[in-house]
């Protein structure tokens, strides 16, 4: 058995011994009547002076902490008691646990304190009854009868990971028509790898108002907070169970964590209520139906939703309700994509490209895709140039501006092409000879012979010609991640991006060209496949995409 150091015992014996009886106990923190999930609630340690009727020491510890914890709290009660008590040691201690009694007798044997047992501890019993009343009066985060099933459905959504192929503006309507809820409008968060979850707006108007408010002043924290609290929606978000430092959370993507370290949170936002991380019975049923129908829709249409163009889809389901007081056993629900609303939200955010800037991109001028501009052995990467580095590039290389670029985010998204110096010079001269670079686009491509699908990197010059600079398999996880970052950065810059041509392919800077290796910067606009309007390109027997 662990005992005090002799110096500690001498220090404690110097405390004035008062003629009082102290009660001590350790009990579970949660009320026996309170709903408890699988999480540990901890235990509360109390030391009270029964003679004076005051609490001298209190601590909350995990249930698996050993008996040393009750001694540590006792030492605090003696040396650093809660006000108004003064430092002292008692003549007698009473506990209601035989194991605690025998343990304290061994540890405190040199302090001249009697350790007795009593089946009841009147003052501590009264205090814990008060704690239980407080806990019983608290509203749980989820109604107990729906808590387990909601968490199961939340984890099913997490594993389905809709944020891998749905952007925030690609809204899905969920028509419920029950509990005073008509249609919910689901916005999926997580494609940027920052915050994962789903917002279920109660009206299309609330969704649009929030988007418009955010776009009005993106840099004002106060304004964003006000706009956030004016939303009218239910929500499901995911967080890490490990409460680490915020800076570490930014470096570690939540999607990389195992399921055991993911914690779903449900709640409600309303202009008059604000943020509430509690769901009441009807709200729990609404979000259960919304999540279940959304999960089925994602399962049934996952392949179509992966397409670059947000497709018009609709499906009707009958959702069985969990056990409740509801007379209805099941509910018909219709889930649909909303391409028109998605296009409207993109237009609000300025994601699409003005015709004045890009010109006519209709397909009649498109004959075939040329692949002879970029040398085959070139090194290619999708990345970003910091705003500071961009200023150096503009001054130090052959520079072709595209317009005034707003410096939002971590920098300008760029395609970097590194080749030999002679070949780089040829590429630059050829682009300049046909008027410069107009746009950069990623467009879907398909190989009908083996069934592979591609993300084709295209350069469009000012004369309307299209040149292939890269072919990426749709299922390549590295490219998928790079594309996510590319898309977000292009949104930040309102569609502006750039092409860097660099030398040094065979030198020490291969794959990592330095400023001295960069020979030209062509600024351009980023186009979506919809803007380009040429559809999915098919690989033909001549090995050209047409």
Short mmCIF file of C-alpha atoms in Angstrom, two decimals:
data_model
loop_
_atom_site.label_atom_id
_atom_site.label_comp_id
_atom_site.label_asym_id
_atom_site.label_seq_id
_atom_site.Cartn_x
_atom_site.Cartn_y
_atom_site.Cartn_z
CA UNK A 1 0.00 0.00 0.00
CA UNK A 2 1.25 3.47 -0.88
CA UNK A 3 1.85 5.68 2.15
CA UNK A 4 2.82 9.31 2.71
CA UNK A 5 6.44 10.39 2.68
CA UNK A 6 7.66 11.12 6.19
CA UNK A 7 8.06 14.80 5.33
CA UNK A 8 4.42 14.91 4.13
CA UNK A 9 3.22 13.24 7.33
CA UNK A 10 5.18 15.76 9.44
CA UNK A 11 3.67 18.64 7.44
CA UNK A 12 0.11 17.36 7.86
CA UNK A 13 0.60 16.76 11.62
CA UNK A 14 1.52 20.43 12.00
CA UNK A 15 -2.04 21.35 10.97
CA UNK A 16 -4.34 22.25 13.88
CA UNK A 17 -6.46 19.26 14.81
CA UNK A 18 -10.04 20.41 15.34
CA UNK A 19 -12.71 18.51 17.32
CA UNK A 20 -14.91 17.75 14.32
CA UNK A 21 -16.19 14.79 12.33
CA UNK A 22 -15.69 14.71 8.55
CA UNK A 23 -17.68 12.61 6.13
CA UNK A 24 -16.07 11.32 2.93
CA UNK A 25 -17.39 9.36 -0.02
CA UNK A 26 -16.98 8.64 -3.72
CA UNK A 27 -20.05 8.14 -5.93
CA UNK A 28 -21.02 8.09 -9.63
CA UNK A 29 -21.70 11.56 -10.92
CA UNK A 30 -24.78 10.65 -12.99
CA UNK A 31 -28.21 10.19 -11.48
CA UNK A 32 -29.53 6.59 -11.45
CA UNK A 33 -32.72 7.92 -13.08
CA UNK A 34 -30.88 9.77 -15.81
CA UNK A 35 -30.48 8.28 -19.27
CA UNK A 36 -26.85 7.27 -19.72
CA UNK A 37 -25.17 6.27 -22.96
CA UNK A 38 -21.92 4.35 -23.31
CA UNK A 39 -19.77 7.30 -22.28
CA UNK A 40 -18.32 7.34 -18.77
CA UNK A 41 -19.81 10.06 -16.58
CA UNK A 42 -17.07 9.98 -13.93
CA UNK A 43 -17.29 9.94 -10.14
CA UNK A 44 -17.50 12.71 -7.56
CA UNK A 45 -15.37 12.71 -4.39
CA UNK A 46 -16.71 14.76 -1.46
CA UNK A 47 -15.23 15.64 1.93
CA UNK A 48 -17.53 17.60 4.23
CA UNK A 49 -17.26 18.83 7.82
CA UNK A 50 -20.39 17.37 9.42
CA UNK A 51 -19.91 19.42 12.58
CA UNK A 52 -19.84 22.75 10.72
CA UNK A 53 -22.02 21.73 7.75
CA UNK A 54 -19.54 22.86 5.06
CA UNK A 55 -17.90 21.24 2.03
CA UNK A 56 -14.13 21.21 2.53
CA UNK A 57 -13.04 19.42 -0.67
CA UNK A 58 -14.56 18.11 -3.89
CA UNK A 59 -13.19 16.60 -7.09
CA UNK A 60 -14.49 14.73 -10.14
CA UNK A 61 -12.43 11.81 -11.43
CA UNK A 62 -12.76 9.03 -13.97
CA UNK A 63 -14.35 5.83 -12.67
CA UNK A 64 -11.19 3.81 -13.26
CA UNK A 65 -8.99 6.04 -11.07
CA UNK A 66 -7.71 4.18 -8.00
CA UNK A 67 -8.34 4.92 -4.29
CA UNK A 68 -5.43 7.36 -4.23
CA UNK A 69 -7.81 9.99 -5.62
CA UNK A 70 -9.88 10.09 -2.43
CA UNK A 71 -6.70 10.70 -0.40
CA UNK A 72 -5.59 13.51 -2.71
CA UNK A 73 -8.96 15.21 -2.25
CA UNK A 74 -8.70 14.72 1.52
CA UNK A 75 -5.30 16.42 1.53
CA UNK A 76 -6.81 19.39 -0.31
CA UNK A 77 -9.65 19.45 2.23
CA UNK A 78 -7.07 19.63 5.02
CA UNK A 79 -4.47 22.00 3.55
CA UNK A 80 -6.46 24.05 1.01
CA UNK A 81 -10.15 23.75 1.97
CA UNK A 82 -13.03 25.52 0.26
CA UNK A 83 -13.96 28.84 1.84
CA UNK A 84 -14.96 29.60 4.59
CA UNK A 85 -13.15 26.60 6.12
CA UNK A 86 -9.56 26.99 7.33
CA UNK A 87 -6.65 24.52 7.08
CA UNK A 88 -6.98 21.80 9.71
CA UNK A 89 -7.16 18.07 10.27
CA UNK A 90 -10.13 16.34 11.87
CA UNK A 91 -10.22 14.14 14.91
CA UNK A 92 -12.52 11.64 13.22
CA UNK A 93 -13.45 10.59 9.68
CA UNK A 94 -16.56 8.58 8.80
CA UNK A 95 -17.04 6.66 5.53
CA UNK A 96 -19.72 4.22 4.32
CA UNK A 97 -17.44 2.00 2.22
CA UNK A 98 -15.46 -0.67 4.06
CA UNK A 99 -12.73 -0.76 1.43
CA UNK A 100 -12.23 3.00 1.70
CA UNK A 101 -12.17 2.68 5.52
CA UNK A 102 -9.41 0.06 5.53
CA UNK A 103 -7.45 1.93 2.86
CA UNK A 104 -7.55 5.22 4.80
CA UNK A 105 -6.57 3.50 8.05
CA UNK A 106 -3.38 2.32 6.42
CA UNK A 107 -2.53 5.62 4.72
CA UNK A 108 -3.44 7.94 7.62
CA UNK A 109 -2.10 5.82 10.50
CA UNK A 110 0.52 8.43 11.48
CA UNK A 111 -1.91 11.39 11.60
CA UNK A 112 -3.86 10.47 14.79
CA UNK A 113 -7.19 10.47 12.95
CA UNK A 114 -9.87 7.89 13.78
CA UNK A 115 -11.36 6.23 10.69
CA UNK A 116 -14.85 4.85 11.33
CA UNK A 117 -17.59 3.20 9.29
CA UNK A 118 -21.26 4.25 9.18
CA UNK A 119 -24.00 2.86 6.92
CA UNK A 120 -25.38 6.36 6.31
CA UNK A 121 -23.69 9.74 5.81
CA UNK A 122 -26.47 12.29 6.40
CA UNK A 123 -24.83 15.42 5.01
CA UNK A 124 -23.22 13.77 1.97
CA UNK A 125 -26.43 11.84 1.23
CA UNK A 126 -28.32 15.14 1.19
CA UNK A 127 -25.76 16.77 -1.10
CA UNK A 128 -25.83 13.89 -3.60
CA UNK A 129 -29.63 13.93 -3.62
CA UNK A 130 -29.40 17.59 -4.62
CA UNK A 131 -26.94 16.73 -7.39
CA UNK A 132 -29.28 13.99 -8.65
CA UNK A 133 -32.23 16.39 -8.72
CA UNK A 134 -30.22 18.83 -10.82
CA UNK A 135 -29.14 16.10 -13.23
CA UNK A 136 -32.66 14.72 -13.50
CA UNK A 137 -33.99 18.17 -14.41
CA UNK A 138 -31.50 18.59 -17.26
CA UNK A 139 -32.70 17.88 -20.77
CA UNK A 140 -30.51 15.23 -22.50
CA UNK A 141 -28.93 16.12 -25.85
CA UNK A 142 -31.12 13.48 -27.52
CA UNK A 143 -34.42 11.95 -26.41
CA UNK A 144 -33.39 8.68 -24.68
CA UNK A 145 -35.67 6.52 -26.84
CA UNK A 146 -34.05 7.79 -30.05
CA UNK A 147 -30.45 8.35 -28.95
CA UNK A 148 -28.98 5.00 -30.01
CA UNK A 149 -30.74 4.80 -33.37
CA UNK A 150 -29.78 8.38 -34.24
CA UNK A 151 -26.13 7.71 -33.49
CA UNK A 152 -26.25 4.56 -35.64
CA UNK A 153 -27.75 6.50 -38.55
CA UNK A 154 -25.15 9.25 -38.09
CA UNK A 155 -22.30 6.74 -38.32
CA UNK A 156 -23.90 5.28 -41.46
CA UNK A 157 -23.77 8.75 -43.04
CA UNK A 158 -20.15 9.14 -41.91
CA UNK A 159 -19.18 5.90 -43.63
CA UNK A 160 -21.12 6.85 -46.78
CA UNK A 161 -19.07 10.12 -46.85
CA UNK A 162 -21.33 12.16 -49.19
CA UNK A 163 -18.87 15.09 -48.95
CA UNK A 164 -16.51 13.14 -51.21
CA UNK A 165 -18.75 13.91 -54.19
CA UNK A 166 -21.31 16.53 -53.10
CA UNK A 167 -20.45 20.20 -52.69
CA UNK A 168 -22.23 22.51 -50.26
CA UNK A 169 -24.25 24.22 -52.98
CA UNK A 170 -25.47 20.90 -54.43
CA UNK A 171 -28.69 20.82 -52.44
CA UNK A 172 -30.93 17.76 -51.95
CA UNK A 173 -34.60 18.28 -51.06
CA UNK A 174 -36.22 15.86 -48.59
CA UNK A 175 -40.02 16.05 -48.67
CA UNK A 176 -41.38 14.81 -45.32
CA UNK A 177 -44.76 16.53 -44.78
CA UNK A 178 -45.11 15.65 -41.11
CA UNK A 179 -44.51 17.21 -37.68
CA UNK A 180 -45.19 20.66 -39.22
CA UNK A 181 -42.22 20.13 -41.56
CA UNK A 182 -42.83 20.24 -45.30
CA UNK A 183 -39.49 19.93 -47.13
CA UNK A 184 -35.97 20.02 -45.75
CA UNK A 185 -33.07 21.22 -47.91
CA UNK A 186 -29.88 19.28 -47.18
CA UNK A 187 -26.48 20.92 -47.67
CA UNK A 188 -23.49 18.59 -47.24
CA UNK A 189 -20.34 20.00 -45.61
CA UNK A 190 -16.91 18.40 -45.79
CA UNK A 191 -15.55 18.47 -49.34
CA UNK A 192 -12.95 21.02 -48.18
CA UNK A 193 -11.81 18.72 -45.36
CA UNK A 194 -12.57 21.39 -42.75
CA UNK A 195 -15.92 20.65 -41.13
CA UNK A 196 -18.01 17.56 -41.77
CA UNK A 197 -21.77 17.36 -41.46
CA UNK A 198 -25.16 18.10 -42.99
CA UNK A 199 -27.38 21.15 -42.56
CA UNK A 200 -31.10 20.47 -43.00
CA UNK A 201 -32.66 23.85 -43.78
CA UNK A 202 -36.37 24.21 -43.08
CA UNK A 203 -36.84 26.54 -46.04
CA UNK A 204 -35.13 27.39 -49.30
CA UNK A 205 -35.35 31.04 -48.29
CA UNK A 206 -33.28 30.49 -45.13
CA UNK A 207 -30.60 28.70 -47.14
CA UNK A 208 -30.37 31.51 -49.71
CA UNK A 209 -30.38 34.23 -47.06
CA UNK A 210 -27.46 32.61 -45.25
CA UNK A 211 -25.43 32.23 -48.45
CA UNK A 212 -26.13 35.85 -49.42
CA UNK A 213 -25.21 37.11 -45.93
CA UNK A 214 -21.91 35.21 -45.93
CA UNK A 215 -20.98 36.49 -49.38
CA UNK A 216 -21.74 40.09 -48.37
CA UNK A 217 -18.85 40.23 -45.93
CA UNK A 218 -16.69 37.10 -45.92
CA UNK A 219 -13.96 38.60 -43.73
CA UNK A 220 -16.04 39.92 -40.81
CA UNK A 221 -16.13 37.37 -37.97
CA UNK A 222 -18.89 39.27 -36.21
CA UNK A 223 -20.98 39.41 -39.38
CA UNK A 224 -20.49 35.68 -40.04
CA UNK A 225 -21.53 34.78 -36.50
CA UNK A 226 -24.69 36.87 -36.83
CA UNK A 227 -25.50 35.25 -40.19
CA UNK A 228 -24.85 31.80 -38.72
CA UNK A 229 -27.31 32.31 -35.86
CA UNK A 230 -30.03 33.54 -38.25
CA UNK A 231 -30.20 30.19 -40.03
CA UNK A 232 -33.30 28.03 -39.64
CA UNK A 233 -32.13 24.44 -39.75
CA UNK A 234 -31.47 21.18 -38.00
CA UNK A 235 -27.91 19.89 -38.17
CA UNK A 236 -25.67 16.86 -37.85
CA UNK A 237 -21.96 17.52 -37.45
CA UNK A 238 -18.98 15.31 -36.67
CA UNK A 239 -16.11 16.02 -34.31
CA UNK A 240 -13.14 14.20 -32.88
CA UNK A 241 -13.62 12.60 -29.48
CA UNK A 242 -10.06 13.70 -28.66
CA UNK A 243 -10.14 17.29 -27.45
CA UNK A 244 -6.78 18.32 -28.88
CA UNK A 245 -5.42 21.75 -29.61
CA UNK A 246 -7.19 23.61 -32.44
CA UNK A 247 -3.95 23.99 -34.41
CA UNK A 248 -3.45 20.22 -34.35
CA UNK A 249 -7.05 19.71 -35.50
CA UNK A 250 -6.39 21.89 -38.55
CA UNK A 251 -3.44 19.71 -39.54
CA UNK A 252 -5.24 16.38 -39.02
CA UNK A 253 -8.20 15.68 -41.29
CA UNK A 254 -11.12 14.22 -39.35
CA UNK A 255 -11.71 11.79 -42.23
CA UNK A 256 -8.39 10.09 -41.45
CA UNK A 257 -9.50 9.08 -37.93
CA UNK A 258 -10.98 5.67 -37.09
CA UNK A 259 -14.72 5.46 -36.47
CA UNK A 260 -14.12 5.00 -32.73
CA UNK A 261 -12.69 8.54 -32.56
CA UNK A 262 -15.63 10.22 -34.34
CA UNK A 263 -18.45 11.79 -32.35
CA UNK A 264 -21.72 12.92 -34.02
CA UNK A 265 -23.51 15.99 -32.67
CA UNK A 266 -27.12 16.93 -33.39
CA UNK A 267 -28.81 20.25 -32.90
CA UNK A 268 -31.01 23.10 -34.04
CA UNK A 269 -30.40 26.67 -35.20
CA UNK A 270 -33.18 29.25 -35.32
CA UNK A 271 -33.10 33.07 -35.49
CA UNK A 272 -35.11 33.35 -32.24
CA UNK A 273 -33.52 30.39 -30.40
CA UNK A 274 -29.95 30.62 -31.57
CA UNK A 275 -27.79 27.49 -31.47
CA UNK A 276 -29.10 24.57 -29.43
CA UNK A 277 -27.25 21.22 -29.24
CA UNK A 278 -30.39 19.48 -28.00
CA UNK A 279 -33.12 17.76 -29.98
CA UNK A 280 -36.65 17.29 -28.68
CA UNK A 281 -38.87 14.35 -29.61
CA UNK A 282 -40.39 15.67 -32.85
CA UNK A 283 -37.08 17.14 -34.01
CA UNK A 284 -35.38 13.80 -33.36
CA UNK A 285 -37.95 12.01 -35.52
CA UNK A 286 -37.59 14.60 -38.30
CA UNK A 287 -33.81 14.30 -38.43
CA UNK A 288 -34.03 10.49 -38.19
CA UNK A 289 -36.28 10.38 -41.26
CA UNK A 290 -34.08 12.91 -43.09
CA UNK A 291 -30.85 10.99 -42.42
CA UNK A 292 -32.34 7.58 -43.24
CA UNK A 293 -33.88 8.72 -46.53
CA UNK A 294 -30.70 10.61 -47.46
CA UNK A 295 -28.59 7.50 -46.76
CA UNK A 296 -30.78 5.40 -49.05
CA UNK A 297 -30.67 8.02 -51.79
CA UNK A 298 -26.87 8.18 -51.65
CA UNK A 299 -26.70 4.37 -51.75
CA UNK A 300 -28.99 4.19 -54.79
CA UNK A 301 -27.47 7.07 -56.79
CA UNK A 302 -23.85 7.18 -55.69
CA UNK A 303 -22.48 6.69 -59.20
CA UNK A 304 -24.63 9.43 -60.75
CA UNK A 305 -23.78 11.85 -57.93
CA UNK A 306 -20.08 11.35 -58.65
CA UNK A 307 -20.54 12.97 -62.07
CA UNK A 308 -19.11 16.46 -62.54
CA UNK A 309 -22.53 17.68 -63.65
CA UNK A 310 -25.11 17.64 -60.82
CA UNK A 311 -27.84 15.37 -62.29
CA UNK A 312 -31.63 15.70 -61.90
CA UNK A 313 -32.64 12.71 -59.74
CA UNK A 314 -35.63 11.87 -57.56
CA UNK A 315 -36.66 8.83 -55.53
CA UNK A 316 -39.47 7.98 -53.15
CA UNK A 317 -38.96 5.91 -49.99
CA UNK A 318 -41.10 4.61 -47.16
CA UNK A 319 -39.27 5.10 -43.87
CA UNK A 320 -40.19 2.95 -40.87
CA UNK A 321 -40.28 5.07 -37.73
CA UNK A 322 -38.49 3.97 -34.55
CA UNK A 323 -40.61 3.08 -31.54
CA UNK A 324 -42.44 6.19 -30.43
CA UNK A 325 -45.82 7.54 -29.37
CA UNK A 326 -46.56 8.28 -33.02
CA UNK A 327 -49.59 6.43 -34.41
CA UNK A 328 -47.93 6.30 -37.82
CA UNK A 329 -45.63 3.29 -38.29
CA UNK A 330 -43.97 4.51 -41.52
CA UNK A 331 -43.73 7.64 -43.61
CA UNK A 332 -43.42 8.26 -47.39
CA UNK A 333 -40.45 10.54 -48.16
CA UNK A 334 -39.21 11.89 -51.49
CA UNK A 335 -35.57 12.84 -51.98
CA UNK A 336 -34.54 14.88 -55.03
CA UNK A 337 -31.50 16.71 -56.33
CA UNK A 338 -31.92 20.43 -57.08
CA UNK A 339 -29.61 21.28 -60.03
CA UNK A 340 -31.36 24.59 -60.70
CA UNK A 341 -30.91 25.76 -57.09
CA UNK A 342 -27.27 24.58 -57.15
CA UNK A 343 -26.66 26.66 -60.28
CA UNK A 344 -28.33 29.65 -58.63
CA UNK A 345 -26.15 29.34 -55.53
CA UNK A 346 -23.03 29.02 -57.69
CA UNK A 347 -24.03 32.15 -59.54
CA UNK A 348 -24.55 33.98 -56.24
CA UNK A 349 -21.02 33.03 -55.22
CA UNK A 350 -19.57 34.03 -58.59
CA UNK A 351 -18.32 30.54 -59.35
CA UNK A 352 -19.42 30.65 -62.96
CA UNK A 353 -17.46 32.63 -65.54
CA UNK A 354 -18.71 35.74 -67.31
CA UNK A 355 -19.14 35.41 -71.06
CA UNK A 356 -17.36 38.75 -71.48
CA UNK A 357 -14.24 37.32 -69.90
CA UNK A 358 -14.24 33.95 -71.63
CA UNK A 359 -16.07 34.48 -74.89
CA UNK A 360 -18.13 31.94 -76.76
CA UNK A 361 -17.37 28.41 -75.55
CA UNK A 362 -20.06 26.57 -77.49
CA UNK A 363 -19.09 23.26 -78.97
CA UNK A 364 -19.59 24.02 -82.76
CA UNK A 365 -16.06 25.44 -82.83
CA UNK A 366 -14.72 22.30 -81.17
CA UNK A 367 -13.23 19.85 -83.65
CA UNK A 368 -10.83 17.74 -81.61
CA UNK A 369 -8.65 17.91 -78.56
CA UNK A 370 -4.97 18.51 -79.33
CA UNK A 371 -2.32 16.81 -77.27
CA UNK A 372 0.85 18.15 -78.88
CA UNK A 373 1.37 21.29 -76.76
CA UNK A 374 2.73 19.80 -73.54
CA UNK A 375 5.75 17.43 -73.89
CA UNK A 376 4.95 13.85 -72.90
CA UNK A 377 7.76 13.54 -70.34
CA UNK A 378 6.80 16.73 -68.48
CA UNK A 379 6.35 16.84 -64.71
CA UNK A 380 2.85 18.02 -63.83
CA UNK A 381 1.25 19.09 -60.57
CA UNK A 382 -1.77 20.95 -59.22
CA UNK A 383 -0.82 23.38 -56.50
CA UNK A 384 -0.89 26.91 -55.19
CA UNK A 385 1.44 29.92 -55.31
CA UNK A 386 1.37 32.16 -52.25
CA UNK A 387 0.38 35.76 -52.85
CA UNK A 388 3.89 36.89 -51.88
CA UNK A 389 5.52 34.45 -54.33
CA UNK A 390 3.04 35.56 -57.01
CA UNK A 391 4.38 39.12 -56.83
CA UNK A 392 7.95 37.84 -57.36
CA UNK A 393 6.81 35.76 -60.33
CA UNK A 394 5.01 38.68 -61.94
CA UNK A 395 8.20 40.70 -61.82
CA UNK A 396 10.71 37.98 -62.66
CA UNK A 397 9.22 35.84 -65.44
CA UNK A 398 7.33 36.23 -68.68
CA UNK A 399 3.98 37.34 -67.25
CA UNK A 400 0.54 37.36 -68.87
CA UNK A 401 -2.21 38.81 -66.62
CA UNK A 402 -5.88 37.89 -66.86
CA UNK A 403 -7.47 40.56 -64.66
CA UNK A 404 -7.62 41.89 -61.11
CA UNK A 405 -7.42 38.95 -58.71
CA UNK A 406 -8.77 39.26 -55.18
CA UNK A 407 -6.29 37.83 -52.70
CA UNK A 408 -8.48 35.40 -50.75
CA UNK A 409 -7.25 32.11 -49.32
CA UNK A 410 -3.69 30.80 -49.30
CA UNK A 411 -2.76 31.86 -52.83
CA UNK A 412 -3.39 31.51 -56.55
CA UNK A 413 -4.24 27.96 -57.71
CA UNK A 414 -1.80 26.95 -60.45
CA UNK A 415 -0.98 24.13 -62.84
CA UNK A 416 2.78 23.62 -62.87
CA UNK A 417 4.38 22.07 -65.94
CA UNK A 418 8.10 21.36 -65.72
CA UNK A 419 10.09 20.26 -68.74
CA UNK A 420 13.50 20.93 -70.29
CA UNK A 421 14.49 24.52 -71.03
CA UNK A 422 14.21 24.20 -74.85
CA UNK A 423 10.82 22.50 -74.65
CA UNK A 424 9.56 25.02 -72.06
CA UNK A 425 10.58 27.85 -74.37
CA UNK A 426 8.68 26.22 -77.26
CA UNK A 427 5.51 25.81 -75.16
CA UNK A 428 5.63 29.45 -74.06
CA UNK A 429 6.20 30.76 -77.58
CA UNK A 430 3.36 28.66 -78.98
CA UNK A 431 0.84 29.86 -76.37
CA UNK A 432 1.93 33.46 -76.94
CA UNK A 433 1.66 33.05 -80.74
CA UNK A 434 -2.04 32.15 -80.53
CA UNK A 435 -2.94 35.02 -78.23
CA UNK A 436 -2.20 33.58 -74.81
CA UNK A 437 -4.11 31.41 -72.37
CA UNK A 438 -7.82 31.95 -71.83
CA UNK A 439 -8.90 29.21 -69.41
CA UNK A 440 -8.02 26.02 -67.54
CA UNK A 441 -10.61 23.26 -67.21
CA UNK A 442 -11.06 19.72 -65.92
CA UNK A 443 -13.52 17.84 -68.10
CA UNK A 444 -14.80 14.23 -67.85
CA UNK A 445 -13.40 11.68 -70.29
CA UNK A 446 -14.12 8.00 -70.85
CA UNK A 447 -12.45 5.03 -72.48
CA UNK A 448 -15.25 2.89 -73.97
CA UNK A 449 -12.85 -0.03 -74.49
CA UNK A 450 -11.87 -0.73 -70.88
CA UNK A 451 -14.53 1.31 -69.06
CA UNK A 452 -12.07 3.66 -67.34
CA UNK A 453 -13.22 7.19 -66.59
CA UNK A 454 -10.86 10.14 -66.55
CA UNK A 455 -10.57 13.69 -65.34
CA UNK A 456 -8.96 15.47 -68.30
CA UNK A 457 -6.89 18.60 -67.71
CA UNK A 458 -7.45 21.07 -70.57
CA UNK A 459 -5.93 24.39 -71.57
CA UNK A 460 -7.99 26.72 -73.73
CA UNK A 461 -6.12 29.38 -75.66
CA UNK A 462 -7.51 32.74 -76.74
CA UNK A 463 -8.36 31.45 -80.21
CA UNK A 464 -10.64 28.77 -78.68
CA UNK A 465 -8.34 25.77 -79.22
CA UNK A 466 -8.22 23.08 -76.53
CA UNK A 467 -5.01 21.33 -75.51
CA UNK A 468 -4.71 18.30 -73.23
CA UNK A 469 -2.19 18.71 -70.41
CA UNK A 470 -3.07 15.74 -68.20
CA UNK A 471 -5.17 12.56 -67.90
CA UNK A 472 -6.13 11.50 -64.38
CA UNK A 473 -8.09 8.43 -63.38
CA UNK A 474 -11.28 9.33 -61.53
CA UNK A 475 -10.43 6.83 -58.80
CA UNK A 476 -6.92 8.16 -58.13
CA UNK A 477 -7.14 9.34 -54.47
CA UNK A 478 -4.17 11.71 -54.82
CA UNK A 479 -5.77 13.48 -57.76
CA UNK A 480 -9.18 13.54 -56.08
CA UNK A 481 -7.67 15.32 -53.08
CA UNK A 482 -5.73 17.73 -55.31
CA UNK A 483 -8.92 18.54 -57.24
CA UNK A 484 -10.81 19.32 -54.04
CA UNK A 485 -8.18 21.86 -53.09
CA UNK A 486 -8.07 23.24 -56.65
CA UNK A 487 -11.84 23.74 -56.72
CA UNK A 488 -11.90 25.53 -53.37
CA UNK A 489 -9.01 27.81 -54.23
CA UNK A 490 -10.64 28.74 -57.54
CA UNK A 491 -13.80 29.60 -55.63
CA UNK A 492 -11.79 31.83 -53.32
CA UNK A 493 -10.27 33.71 -56.27
CA UNK A 494 -13.62 33.97 -58.08
CA UNK A 495 -12.44 31.71 -60.89
CA UNK A 496 -8.88 33.00 -61.41
CA UNK A 497 -6.01 30.52 -61.68
CA UNK A 498 -2.67 30.22 -63.44
CA UNK A 499 -0.30 28.10 -65.52
CA UNK A 500 3.43 28.05 -64.70
CA UNK A 501 5.94 26.76 -67.23
CA UNK A 502 9.27 25.78 -65.64
CA UNK A 503 12.59 24.29 -66.71
CA UNK A 504 14.87 21.90 -64.81
CA UNK A 505 13.22 18.56 -65.50
CA UNK A 506 16.50 16.63 -65.43
CA UNK A 507 18.25 18.68 -62.76
CA UNK A 508 18.30 18.69 -58.98
CA UNK A 509 15.04 20.66 -58.86
CA UNK A 510 13.03 18.00 -60.74
CA UNK A 511 9.57 17.89 -59.26
CA UNK A 512 10.29 20.89 -57.07
CA UNK A 513 11.23 23.83 -59.32
CA UNK A 514 12.55 26.92 -57.63
CA UNK A 515 11.80 30.52 -58.54
CA UNK A 516 14.88 30.61 -60.81
CA UNK A 517 13.48 27.63 -62.77
CA UNK A 518 10.15 29.26 -63.57
CA UNK A 519 10.05 30.80 -67.03
CA UNK A 520 6.44 31.98 -67.55
CA UNK A 521 3.20 32.65 -65.71
CA UNK A 522 -0.06 32.70 -67.63
CA UNK A 523 -3.03 33.84 -65.56
CA UNK A 524 -6.40 32.50 -66.72
CA UNK A 525 -9.93 31.63 -65.64
CA UNK A 526 -11.09 28.30 -64.30
CA UNK A 527 -13.95 26.65 -66.21
CA UNK A 528 -16.34 23.93 -65.08
CA UNK A 529 -17.37 21.20 -67.57
CA UNK A 530 -20.74 22.95 -67.76
CA UNK A 531 -19.05 26.22 -68.79
CA UNK A 532 -17.02 24.41 -71.41
CA UNK A 533 -20.10 22.66 -72.76
CA UNK A 534 -18.46 19.83 -74.69
CA UNK A 535 -19.74 16.89 -72.61
CA UNK A 536 -17.81 13.73 -71.81
CA UNK A 537 -14.96 13.16 -74.26
CA UNK A 538 -14.60 9.64 -75.63
CA UNK A 539 -11.27 8.00 -76.40
CA UNK A 540 -11.35 7.00 -80.07
CA UNK A 541 -9.28 4.31 -81.83
CA UNK A 542 -6.90 7.00 -83.13
CA UNK A 543 -5.95 7.56 -79.48
CA UNK A 544 -7.35 11.07 -79.53
CA UNK A 545 -10.13 12.39 -77.35
CA UNK A 546 -12.89 13.72 -79.58
#
